[in-house]
PDB file of C-alpha atoms in Angstrom:
ATOM      1  CA  MET K  60      -6.013 -24.870  21.765  1.00 60.00           C
ATOM      2  CA  LYS K  61      -3.507 -26.523  24.092  1.00 71.00           C
ATOM      3  CA  ARG K  62      -0.533 -26.628  21.732  1.00 80.00           C
ATOM      4  CA  HIS K  63       1.080 -24.204  19.323  1.00 84.00           C
ATOM      5  CA  PRO K  64      -0.151 -24.724  15.761  1.00 81.00           C
ATOM      6  CA  SER K  65       2.455 -25.661  13.189  1.00 81.00           C
ATOM      7  CA  GLU K  66       3.543 -23.198  10.492  1.00 79.00           C
ATOM      8  CA  ALA K  67       1.523 -25.237   7.998  1.00 79.00           C
ATOM      9  CA  GLU K  68      -1.601 -24.941  10.139  1.00 81.00           C
ATOM     10  CA  LEU K  69      -1.029 -21.203  10.604  1.00 77.00           C
ATOM     11  CA  GLY K  70      -0.480 -20.752   6.874  1.00 75.00           C
ATOM     12  CA  LEU K  71      -3.656 -22.677   6.102  1.00 75.00           C
ATOM     13  CA  TRP K  72      -5.595 -20.587   8.618  1.00 76.00           C
ATOM     14  CA  MET K  73      -4.204 -17.377   7.119  1.00 75.00           C
ATOM     15  CA  THR K  74      -5.458 -18.388   3.678  1.00 75.00           C
ATOM     16  CA  GLY K  75      -8.995 -19.066   4.878  1.00 75.00           C
ATOM     17  CA  GLY K  76      -8.624 -22.604   6.165  1.00 73.00           C
ATOM     18  CA  PRO K  77     -10.464 -23.999   9.194  1.00 72.00           C
ATOM     19  CA  ASP K  78     -10.092 -22.029  12.426  1.00 76.00           C
ATOM     20  CA  GLU K  79      -9.963 -24.896  14.954  1.00 77.00           C
ATOM     21  CA  GLY K  80      -9.265 -22.386  17.729  1.00 81.00           C
ATOM     22  CA  ILE K  81      -6.265 -20.807  15.996  1.00 81.00           C
ATOM     23  CA  GLY K  82      -7.800 -17.322  15.997  1.00 82.00           C
ATOM     24  CA  THR K  83      -8.327 -17.442  19.756  1.00 83.00           C
ATOM     25  CA  HIS K  84      -4.843 -18.875  20.295  1.00 82.00           C
ATOM     26  CA  LEU K  85      -3.271 -16.032  18.285  1.00 82.00           C
ATOM     27  CA  GLU K  86      -5.004 -13.464  20.491  1.00 85.00           C
ATOM     28  CA  GLU K  87      -3.289 -15.003  23.523  1.00 86.00           C
ATOM     29  CA  CYS K  88       0.064 -16.171  22.104  1.00 86.00           C
ATOM     30  CA  ALA K  89       2.633 -13.610  20.978  1.00 87.00           C
ATOM     31  CA  VAL K  90       4.973 -16.340  19.646  1.00 87.00           C
ATOM     32  CA  CYS K  91       2.400 -17.655  17.170  1.00 84.00           C
ATOM     33  CA  ALA K  92       1.362 -14.099  16.255  1.00 85.00           C
ATOM     34  CA  ASP K  93       5.025 -13.421  15.386  1.00 86.00           C
ATOM     35  CA  VAL K  94       5.122 -16.586  13.257  1.00 84.00           C
ATOM     36  CA  CYS K  95       2.042 -15.329  11.379  1.00 81.00           C
ATOM     37  CA  THR K  96       3.777 -11.995  10.827  1.00 83.00           C
ATOM     38  CA  GLN K  97       6.844 -13.773   9.440  1.00 82.00           C
ATOM     39  CA  LEU K  98       4.669 -15.937   7.185  1.00 79.00           C
ATOM     40  CA  THR K  99       2.920 -12.812   5.905  1.00 78.00           C
ATOM     41  CA  GLU K 100       6.266 -11.162   5.144  1.00 73.00           C
ATOM     42  CA  GLN K 101       7.470 -14.298   3.372  1.00 72.00           C
ATOM     43  CA  GLY K 102       4.188 -14.487   1.507  1.00 63.00           C
ATOM     44  CA  ASP K 103       4.676 -10.945   0.227  1.00 55.00           C
ATOM     45  CA  THR K 104       8.064 -11.759  -1.287  1.00 54.00           C
ATOM     46  CA  LEU K 105       7.292 -15.249  -2.559  1.00 52.00           C
ATOM     47  CA  PRO K 106       5.147 -14.175  -5.501  1.00 60.00           C
ATOM     48  CA  ASP K 107       7.898 -11.787  -6.634  1.00 63.00           C
ATOM     49  CA  VAL K 108      10.371 -14.660  -6.587  1.00 65.00           C
ATOM     50  CA  LEU K 109       7.957 -16.884  -8.508  1.00 66.00           C
ATOM     51  CA  VAL K 110       7.219 -14.153 -11.023  1.00 66.00           C
ATOM     52  CA  ASP K 111      10.944 -13.705 -11.652  1.00 72.00           C
ATOM     53  CA  ALA K 112      11.452 -17.455 -11.975  1.00 73.00           C
ATOM     54  CA  LEU K 113       8.482 -18.006 -14.275  1.00 73.00           C
ATOM     55  CA  THR K 114       8.842 -14.930 -16.470  1.00 78.00           C
ATOM     56  CA  PRO K 115      10.255 -15.973 -19.842  1.00 80.00           C
ATOM     57  CA  ASP K 116      13.376 -14.377 -21.199  1.00 83.00           C
ATOM     58  CA  HIS K 117      12.514 -11.196 -23.117  1.00 84.00           C
ATOM     59  CA  ARG K 118      14.275 -12.647 -26.172  1.00 91.00           C
ATOM     60  CA  LEU K 119      12.207 -15.849 -26.168  1.00 90.00           C
ATOM     61  CA  GLU K 120       9.678 -14.661 -28.750  1.00 91.00           C
ATOM     62  CA  ASP K 121      12.437 -13.546 -31.126  1.00 93.00           C
ATOM     63  CA  ARG K 122      14.262 -16.869 -30.765  1.00 94.00           C
ATOM     64  CA  VAL K 123      11.087 -18.864 -31.368  1.00 94.00           C
ATOM     65  CA  MET K 124      10.148 -16.795 -34.418  1.00 96.00           C
ATOM     66  CA  ASP K 125      13.691 -17.169 -35.810  1.00 96.00           C
ATOM     67  CA  GLY K 126      13.430 -20.925 -35.373  1.00 96.00           C
ATOM     68  CA  VAL K 127      10.022 -21.059 -37.048  1.00 96.00           C
ATOM     69  CA  SER K 128      11.277 -18.929 -39.950  1.00 96.00           C
ATOM     70  CA  ALA K 129      14.326 -21.150 -40.392  1.00 96.00           C
ATOM     71  CA  THR K 130      12.136 -24.266 -40.362  1.00 96.00           C
ATOM     72  CA  LEU K 131       9.747 -22.830 -42.934  1.00 96.00           C
ATOM     73  CA  ALA K 132      12.644 -21.730 -45.149  1.00 95.00           C
ATOM     74  CA  GLY K 133      14.131 -25.225 -44.906  1.00 95.00           C
ATOM     75  CA  ARG K 134      10.826 -26.799 -45.874  1.00 95.00           C
ATOM     76  CA  ALA K 135      10.461 -24.466 -48.843  1.00 93.00           C
ATOM     77  CA  ALA K 136      13.965 -25.315 -50.029  1.00 92.00           C
ATOM     78  CA  THR K 137      13.268 -29.029 -49.639  1.00 92.00           C
ATOM     79  CA  GLU K 138      10.013 -28.762 -51.579  1.00 92.00           C
ATOM     80  CA  ALA K 139      11.760 -26.868 -54.407  1.00 90.00           C
ATOM     81  CA  PHE K 140      14.507 -29.493 -54.519  1.00 89.00           C
ATOM     82  CA  LEU K 141      12.001 -32.358 -54.620  1.00 88.00           C
ATOM     83  CA  GLU K 142      10.046 -30.651 -57.384  1.00 87.00           C
ATOM     84  CA  LEU K 143      13.196 -30.814 -59.506  1.00 86.00           C
ATOM     85  CA  PHE K 144      12.971 -34.603 -59.383  1.00 84.00           C
ATOM     86  CA  GLY K 145       9.363 -34.392 -60.524  1.00 84.00           C
ATOM     87  CA  VAL K 146      10.350 -32.226 -63.488  1.00 85.00           C
ATOM     88  CA  GLY K 147      12.775 -34.903 -64.635  1.00 82.00           C
ATOM     89  CA  VAL K 148      10.136 -37.615 -64.423  1.00 82.00           C
ATOM     90  CA  GLU K 149       7.578 -35.496 -66.279  1.00 84.00           C
ATOM     91  CA  THR K 150      10.157 -34.611 -68.939  1.00 85.00           C
ATOM     92  CA  ALA K 151      11.009 -38.294 -69.419  1.00 83.00           C
ATOM     93  CA  LYS K 152       7.327 -39.131 -69.856  1.00 85.00           C
ATOM     94  CA  VAL K 153       6.978 -36.469 -72.536  1.00 87.00           C
ATOM     95  CA  VAL K 154      10.190 -37.459 -74.316  1.00 87.00           C
ATOM     96  CA  PHE K 155       9.441 -41.175 -74.310  1.00 87.00           C
ATOM     97  CA  GLY K 156       5.715 -40.739 -74.914  1.00 82.00           C
ATOM     98  CA  GLN K 157       4.402 -42.428 -71.776  1.00 72.00           C
ATOM     99  CA  GLU K 158       0.965 -41.408 -70.527  1.00 66.00           C
ATOM    100  CA  ASP K 159      -0.188 -41.474 -66.917  1.00 60.00           C
ATOM    101  CA  GLN K 160      -1.664 -44.861 -66.079  1.00 58.00           C
ATOM    102  CA  SER K 161      -3.664 -43.688 -63.062  1.00 53.00           C
TER     103      SER K 161
END
């Protein structure tokens, strides 16, 4: 290899990508070997950063369950309220003697 590989090429090689002479170059070039060391150190801390960023808040489940409970309670209250209208209609049918015409 006549040139120094880029950080992207070194990173690809370190994760099992094509060699293209990079292995031989690293044996002879201390600068690129140092870059690989730095990439390895960065690679060790990157997953920790991602884990912290992607880990949900520990209160998320409680907040979601509270929201679901509130929604279900609201639906139950709405259904009970709407049933009151049905009682009035059914009572009127009985009082005025109307039968279902279904």
